[in-house]
Coordinates of C-alpha atoms in Angstrom, one line a residue:
X171 CA 89.9 24.9 4.8
X172 CA 86.1 25.0 3.6
X173 CA 83.6 25.3 7.0
X174 CA 81.8 22.0 7.1
X175 CA 78.9 22.3 4.8
X176 CA 75.3 24.6 6.3
X177 CA 71.7 22.3 5.5
X178 CA 71.4 24.9 3.0
X179 CA 75.0 24.1 1.3
X180 CA 73.5 20.7 0.8
X181 CA 70.8 21.2 -0.5
X182 CA 71.9 23.5 -3.3
X183 CA 74.1 20.5 -4.0
X184 CA 71.1 18.2 -3.7
X185 CA 69.7 20.3 -6.3
X186 CA 72.1 20.0 -8.3
X187 CA 72.9 16.2 -8.7
X188 CA 68.9 16.0 -9.9
X189 CA 68.5 18.5 -12.2
X190 CA 71.8 19.5 -13.8
X191 CA 73.5 15.6 -13.7
X192 CA 71.0 13.6 -14.1
X193 CA 71.6 12.1 -10.5
X194 CA 69.2 11.3 -7.6
X195 CA 70.3 11.0 -4.7
X196 CA 69.1 8.5 -1.6
X197 CA 72.3 8.6 0.2
X198 CA 74.5 11.8 1.1
X199 CA 77.9 11.8 3.2
X200 CA 80.2 14.2 3.5
X201 CA 83.2 13.2 1.5
X202 CA 87.2 14.5 3.0
X203 CA 87.4 17.8 2.2
X204 CA 89.9 19.8 -0.1
X205 CA 91.5 23.1 0.6
X206 CA 89.4 25.3 -1.1
X207 CA 86.0 23.0 -1.9
X208 CA 83.9 20.8 0.5
X209 CA 83.8 17.3 -1.1
X210 CA 80.5 14.3 -1.1
X211 CA 79.8 10.6 -1.5
X212 CA 76.4 10.1 -3.4
X213 CA 74.2 7.5 -3.7
X214 CA 72.3 7.3 -6.8
X215 CA 68.8 5.2 -7.1
X216 CA 70.2 3.0 -9.3
X217 CA 72.8 2.1 -6.2
X218 CA 75.7 3.6 -8.2
X219 CA 78.0 6.2 -6.1
X220 CA 80.0 9.2 -7.1
X221 CA 81.9 11.7 -5.8
X222 CA 81.1 14.9 -5.8
X223 CA 82.7 18.1 -5.2
X224 CA 81.7 21.3 -4.5
X225 CA 83.1 24.8 -5.0
X226 CA 82.3 27.5 -2.8
X227 CA 80.9 31.3 -2.8
X228 CA 82.6 33.1 -5.8
X229 CA 84.1 30.0 -7.3
X230 CA 85.3 30.7 -11.1
X231 CA 83.0 28.0 -12.6
X232 CA 85.5 28.2 -15.6
X233 CA 88.6 27.5 -13.7
X234 CA 86.5 24.5 -12.2
X235 CA 85.2 23.4 -16.5
X236 CA 88.7 23.6 -17.1
X237 CA 90.0 21.6 -14.5
X238 CA 87.4 18.4 -14.9
X239 CA 88.0 19.2 -19.2
X240 CA 91.6 18.2 -18.3
X241 CA 91.4 15.5 -16.7
X242 CA 88.8 14.3 -19.2
X243 CA 91.8 14.5 -21.8
X244 CA 93.9 13.1 -20.3
X245 CA 91.9 9.5 -20.3
X246 CA 91.4 9.5 -23.2
X247 CA 95.1 9.3 -24.1
X248 CA 95.1 6.2 -21.1
X249 CA 95.8 7.8 -18.2
X250 CA 93.7 6.4 -15.3
X251 CA 91.2 9.3 -13.9
X252 CA 88.1 8.8 -12.1
X253 CA 85.3 10.0 -14.7
X254 CA 83.8 13.0 -15.0
X255 CA 79.7 12.3 -16.1
X256 CA 78.9 15.5 -17.8
X257 CA 75.2 17.7 -17.4
X258 CA 72.4 16.7 -18.6
X259 CA 73.0 18.3 -21.8
X260 CA 76.2 16.2 -21.8
X261 CA 77.9 19.7 -22.5
X262 CA 79.6 20.9 -19.8
X263 CA 81.3 19.7 -16.2
X264 CA 80.5 21.7 -13.6
X265 CA 77.1 23.6 -12.9
X266 CA 75.7 25.2 -10.6
X267 CA 74.1 26.8 -8.4
X268 CA 73.0 30.6 -6.6
X269 CA 77.0 30.6 -6.5
X270 CA 78.0 27.0 -5.0
X271 CA 79.8 24.9 -8.6
X272 CA 78.9 21.6 -8.9
X273 CA 81.6 18.7 -10.5
X274 CA 81.2 14.7 -10.6
X275 CA 83.0 11.6 -11.2
X276 CA 83.1 8.4 -9.9
X277 CA 83.9 7.0 -6.7
X278 CA 86.4 5.3 -6.1
X279 CA 85.4 1.9 -3.8
X280 CA 88.2 0.4 -2.2
X281 CA 91.3 2.7 -3.5
X282 CA 94.2 4.5 -1.1
X283 CA 96.2 7.9 -1.5
X284 CA 99.5 7.5 -2.4
X285 CA 101.3 9.4 0.2
X286 CA 104.1 7.6 2.1
X287 CA 102.9 4.4 0.1
X288 CA 105.5 4.0 -2.9
X289 CA 107.8 1.3 -2.1
X290 CA 108.5 -2.3 -4.1
X291 CA 106.7 -2.0 -8.1
X292 CA 104.2 0.8 -7.3
X293 CA 107.0 3.0 -7.7
X294 CA 108.2 2.3 -11.4
X295 CA 104.2 1.8 -11.8
X296 CA 104.0 5.7 -10.8
X297 CA 106.7 6.8 -13.1
X298 CA 105.3 4.9 -16.3
X299 CA 101.6 6.6 -14.4
X300 CA 103.9 10.1 -14.6
X301 CA 105.0 9.8 -18.4
X302 CA 101.8 8.6 -19.9
X303 CA 100.1 12.1 -18.2
X304 CA 103.0 14.4 -19.0
X305 CA 103.2 13.0 -23.4
X306 CA 99.3 13.2 -23.8
X307 CA 99.0 17.0 -22.3
X308 CA 101.9 17.7 -24.4
X309 CA 99.3 17.2 -27.6
X310 CA 96.8 19.5 -26.1
X311 CA 96.1 21.6 -27.8
X312 CA 96.9 24.1 -24.5
X313 CA 100.5 24.6 -26.9
X314 CA 103.6 22.1 -26.8
X315 CA 106.6 21.3 -24.6
X316 CA 109.5 24.4 -24.7
X317 CA 111.9 25.9 -22.7
X318 CA 111.6 28.0 -20.0
X319 CA 113.0 29.6 -16.7
X320 CA 112.9 27.1 -13.6
X321 CA 109.5 26.7 -12.2
X322 CA 108.1 29.5 -9.8
X323 CA 108.7 26.6 -6.7
X324 CA 112.8 27.6 -7.0
X325 CA 112.6 30.4 -8.2
X326 CA 114.7 32.8 -6.1
X327 CA 113.6 36.8 -6.4
X328 CA 109.7 35.5 -4.8
X329 CA 110.5 32.9 -2.5
X330 CA 112.7 35.2 -0.7
X331 CA 110.4 38.2 -0.1
X332 CA 107.5 35.7 0.8
X333 CA 109.4 33.8 3.6
X334 CA 110.6 37.8 4.4
X335 CA 107.4 39.1 4.5
X336 CA 105.4 36.4 6.5
X337 CA 107.8 36.6 9.8
X338 CA 107.7 40.7 9.6
X339 CA 104.0 39.2 9.6
X340 CA 104.6 37.7 12.7
X341 CA 106.5 40.0 13.7
X342 CA 104.0 42.7 14.1
X343 CA 101.4 40.3 15.4
X344 CA 103.4 38.5 17.9
X345 CA 102.9 34.6 17.5
X346 CA 99.2 33.0 20.2
X347 CA 100.1 29.3 19.5
X348 CA 102.5 27.2 19.5
X349 CA 102.4 26.1 15.6
X350 CA 102.8 29.5 15.7
X351 CA 106.1 30.1 17.4
X352 CA 107.5 26.9 16.1
X353 CA 106.3 28.2 12.8
X354 CA 108.1 32.5 12.5
X355 CA 111.2 29.9 14.3
X356 CA 111.4 27.9 11.2
X357 CA 111.2 31.0 8.6
X358 CA 113.8 32.6 10.1
X359 CA 115.3 29.4 9.6
X360 CA 114.6 29.6 5.5
X361 CA 115.9 32.5 5.6
X362 CA 119.0 31.9 7.2
X363 CA 119.8 28.6 5.4
X364 CA 119.7 30.8 2.1
X365 CA 123.0 30.6 0.8
X366 CA 122.9 27.0 1.4
X367 CA 120.1 27.0 -1.3
X368 CA 121.0 28.9 -3.7
X369 CA 124.3 26.8 -3.8
X370 CA 122.0 24.0 -4.2
X371 CA 120.0 25.3 -6.8
X372 CA 123.5 26.0 -8.9
X373 CA 123.5 22.5 -10.9
X374 CA 120.1 23.5 -11.8
X375 CA 119.6 24.4 -15.2
X376 CA 118.8 27.9 -15.4
X377 CA 115.4 26.9 -18.4
X378 CA 113.6 24.3 -17.8
X379 CA 111.1 21.9 -20.1
X380 CA 107.7 23.8 -19.7
X381 CA 104.1 22.4 -20.8
X382 CA 100.5 21.6 -19.2
X383 CA 100.7 19.6 -16.1
X384 CA 98.6 18.4 -13.7
X385 CA 99.1 21.1 -11.2
X386 CA 97.9 19.6 -7.2
X387 CA 100.4 16.1 -7.9
X388 CA 100.7 15.3 -4.9
X389 CA 100.6 11.8 -2.1
X390 CA 96.5 12.8 -1.7
X391 CA 95.9 13.0 -5.5
X392 CA 97.3 10.0 -6.2
X393 CA 94.4 6.9 -5.7
X394 CA 96.0 3.5 -5.6
X395 CA 94.5 0.3 -4.9
X396 CA 95.3 -3.6 -5.5
X397 CA 98.6 -2.1 -5.4
X398 CA 97.9 -0.3 -9.4
X399 CA 97.2 3.2 -9.6
X400 CA 93.8 3.8 -9.6
X401 CA 93.2 7.3 -10.5
X402 CA 94.5 10.3 -10.5
X403 CA 92.4 13.3 -9.6
X404 CA 91.5 16.9 -8.7
X405 CA 93.3 18.5 -11.9
X406 CA 93.8 22.3 -11.6
X407 CA 92.9 24.3 -14.6
X408 CA 95.0 24.5 -17.3
X409 CA 98.8 25.7 -17.0
X410 CA 102.3 25.7 -17.1
X411 CA 104.8 24.3 -14.5
X412 CA 108.2 22.3 -14.5
X413 CA 107.1 18.4 -16.0
X414 CA 110.5 17.7 -13.7
X415 CA 108.6 19.6 -10.7
X416 CA 105.3 17.9 -10.8
X417 CA 107.2 14.7 -11.0
X418 CA 109.2 15.4 -7.7
X419 CA 106.2 17.0 -5.6
X420 CA 104.5 13.8 -6.2
X421 CA 107.6 11.0 -6.0
X422 CA 109.0 12.9 -3.1
X423 CA 106.7 13.8 -0.8
X424 CA 107.3 14.7 2.7
X425 CA 106.0 11.9 4.3
X426 CA 107.3 9.7 1.2
X427 CA 110.7 10.3 2.0
X428 CA 110.5 9.6 5.8
X429 CA 108.4 6.3 5.8
X430 CA 110.2 5.1 2.7
X431 CA 114.2 4.8 3.5
X432 CA 115.0 3.3 0.1
X433 CA 113.5 5.7 -1.6
X434 CA 117.1 7.5 -3.2
X435 CA 116.8 3.6 -5.5
X436 CA 113.3 4.8 -6.1
X437 CA 113.1 7.6 -7.8
X438 CA 115.6 6.1 -9.4
X439 CA 114.1 3.2 -10.6
X440 CA 110.6 6.1 -11.1
X441 CA 112.4 8.6 -12.8
X442 CA 113.3 6.2 -15.0
X443 CA 110.4 4.4 -15.7
X444 CA 109.3 8.3 -16.3
X445 CA 112.2 8.8 -18.7
X446 CA 111.0 4.8 -21.2
X447 CA 107.0 7.2 -20.8
X448 CA 108.2 9.9 -22.1
X449 CA 111.6 10.7 -23.5
X450 CA 110.6 14.4 -24.3
X451 CA 112.4 15.5 -19.9
X452 CA 116.5 14.8 -20.3
X453 CA 117.9 12.6 -18.2
X454 CA 120.1 16.4 -16.5
X455 CA 116.8 17.2 -15.9
X456 CA 115.4 14.1 -14.6
X457 CA 118.6 13.5 -12.3
X458 CA 118.2 17.8 -11.1
X459 CA 114.4 16.0 -9.3
X460 CA 115.7 15.5 -5.6
X461 CA 117.3 18.8 -6.5
X462 CA 114.7 20.3 -7.4
X463 CA 112.4 19.7 -4.6
X464 CA 114.7 20.0 -2.2
X465 CA 114.7 23.7 -3.0
X466 CA 110.9 24.5 -3.5
X467 CA 111.1 23.2 0.2
X468 CA 113.4 24.9 1.7
X469 CA 112.2 27.7 -0.4
X470 CA 108.3 27.3 1.0
X471 CA 105.4 29.3 3.5
X472 CA 103.5 27.0 3.0
X473 CA 101.3 26.1 5.5
X474 CA 103.6 28.5 8.0
X475 CA 101.4 31.0 7.0
X476 CA 97.8 29.4 7.1
X477 CA 97.1 31.4 10.0
X478 CA 98.3 34.1 9.4
X479 CA 97.5 34.5 5.7
X480 CA 93.8 33.4 7.1
X481 CA 93.8 30.3 5.1
X482 CA 91.9 28.3 8.5
X483 CA 93.3 26.8 11.5
X484 CA 96.0 25.0 12.4
X485 CA 94.4 21.4 12.3
X486 CA 96.3 18.8 14.6
X487 CA 96.7 17.1 10.8
X488 CA 98.4 20.5 9.7
X489 CA 100.9 20.8 12.1
X490 CA 101.9 17.0 11.5
X491 CA 101.6 17.9 7.6
X492 CA 103.9 21.2 8.6
X493 CA 107.4 19.4 10.6
X494 CA 107.1 16.3 8.1
X495 CA 108.1 19.0 5.5
X496 CA 110.0 20.8 7.7
X497 CA 111.9 17.2 8.5
X498 CA 112.1 16.0 5.0
X499 CA 114.1 18.8 3.4
X500 CA 116.6 17.6 5.6
X501 CA 117.1 14.6 4.8
X502 CA 116.5 16.2 0.7
X503 CA 119.6 17.9 2.0
X504 CA 121.4 15.4 3.7
X505 CA 120.6 12.0 0.7
X506 CA 120.8 14.5 -2.0
X507 CA 123.8 13.3 -3.3
X508 CA 123.3 9.9 -3.0
X509 CA 119.9 10.5 -4.9
X510 CA 121.5 12.2 -8.3
X511 CA 124.4 9.4 -8.0
X512 CA 121.8 6.6 -8.5
X513 CA 119.2 8.6 -11.0
X514 CA 122.2 8.4 -12.9
X515 CA 122.2 5.1 -12.3
X516 CA 119.1 4.4 -13.0
X517 CA 118.9 6.8 -16.6
X518 CA 122.1 5.5 -18.0
X519 CA 121.3 3.3 -21.0
X520 CA 121.6 -0.1 -21.5
X521 CA 123.7 -1.6 -23.7
X522 CA 121.6 -3.8 -26.4
X523 CA 122.0 -7.4 -26.3
X524 CA 125.2 -8.7 -27.0
X525 CA 127.0 -5.8 -27.0
X526 CA 128.4 -3.0 -29.8
X527 CA 129.3 -4.7 -33.0

């Protein structure tokens, strides 16, 4: 996490809002912080409220501009997003001053994040919206979908090496806190499970569809209001990843897996709604969505690496999230057969009314 905003930082943000975006702030509140951003909720002199994202010194302004432009493109495809406010000149979505980069989107009042909240008809609602997103992004100038290697989160050459390196780093500087001691034990457990993970991956196609995606689609980045999707937020700069990886990352958020006992059926309904909207992702790939998510969690070093990698302090909320991820990975493995059976059932083509002729 980034540190709390300084007075100088807030002053630069206020200057940019006036000079670059034509917003005269009358109230500036600290908003929820991102992994590498400081955010504010700002009320302008016209009474309108805005969500203001600021990036730290050294941030790549072109990447921030690319992410904002991608969100705007998704909005033009009919995907619910928090509409971006362009700069006064109308040609950019990001402005910078003395190392501080700022972007502005409309504030979505009374919205809640989706983490742990997928239930009932929200499964179909979310599946339809993500299908609409991926269908729209497939037509972006970035390039069309195509077959490529499985997503990097399930790469058996890359991720075990990262886990082994994490263990070595902890051994070089013995863990000082209970969280760090738990983290190194968990990393060792993950390494010991590699043969099981390899067997899980045998049923995942070695080449899968890849395309332009949101890039950070997860429960906290999907806003709900009145049991509808209000907005997808926090797009990443344009990049090619697996749509099945992205779908599972959102639908099988650890808090959802742990709090919704009927998630296997909900996942099947979500996948069916997604496929109806975006059939380019085939049934055999979609049936693998829970398996890909299970392997990705089993191989992930985050957030076990938070302290040794200097990503920030191990806060209570981060420790809780880390343990949730570990428990959810076990639940996914235990219920994988059930989930895949329900995925096949929900994705099975429906016979035409009246039966065959």
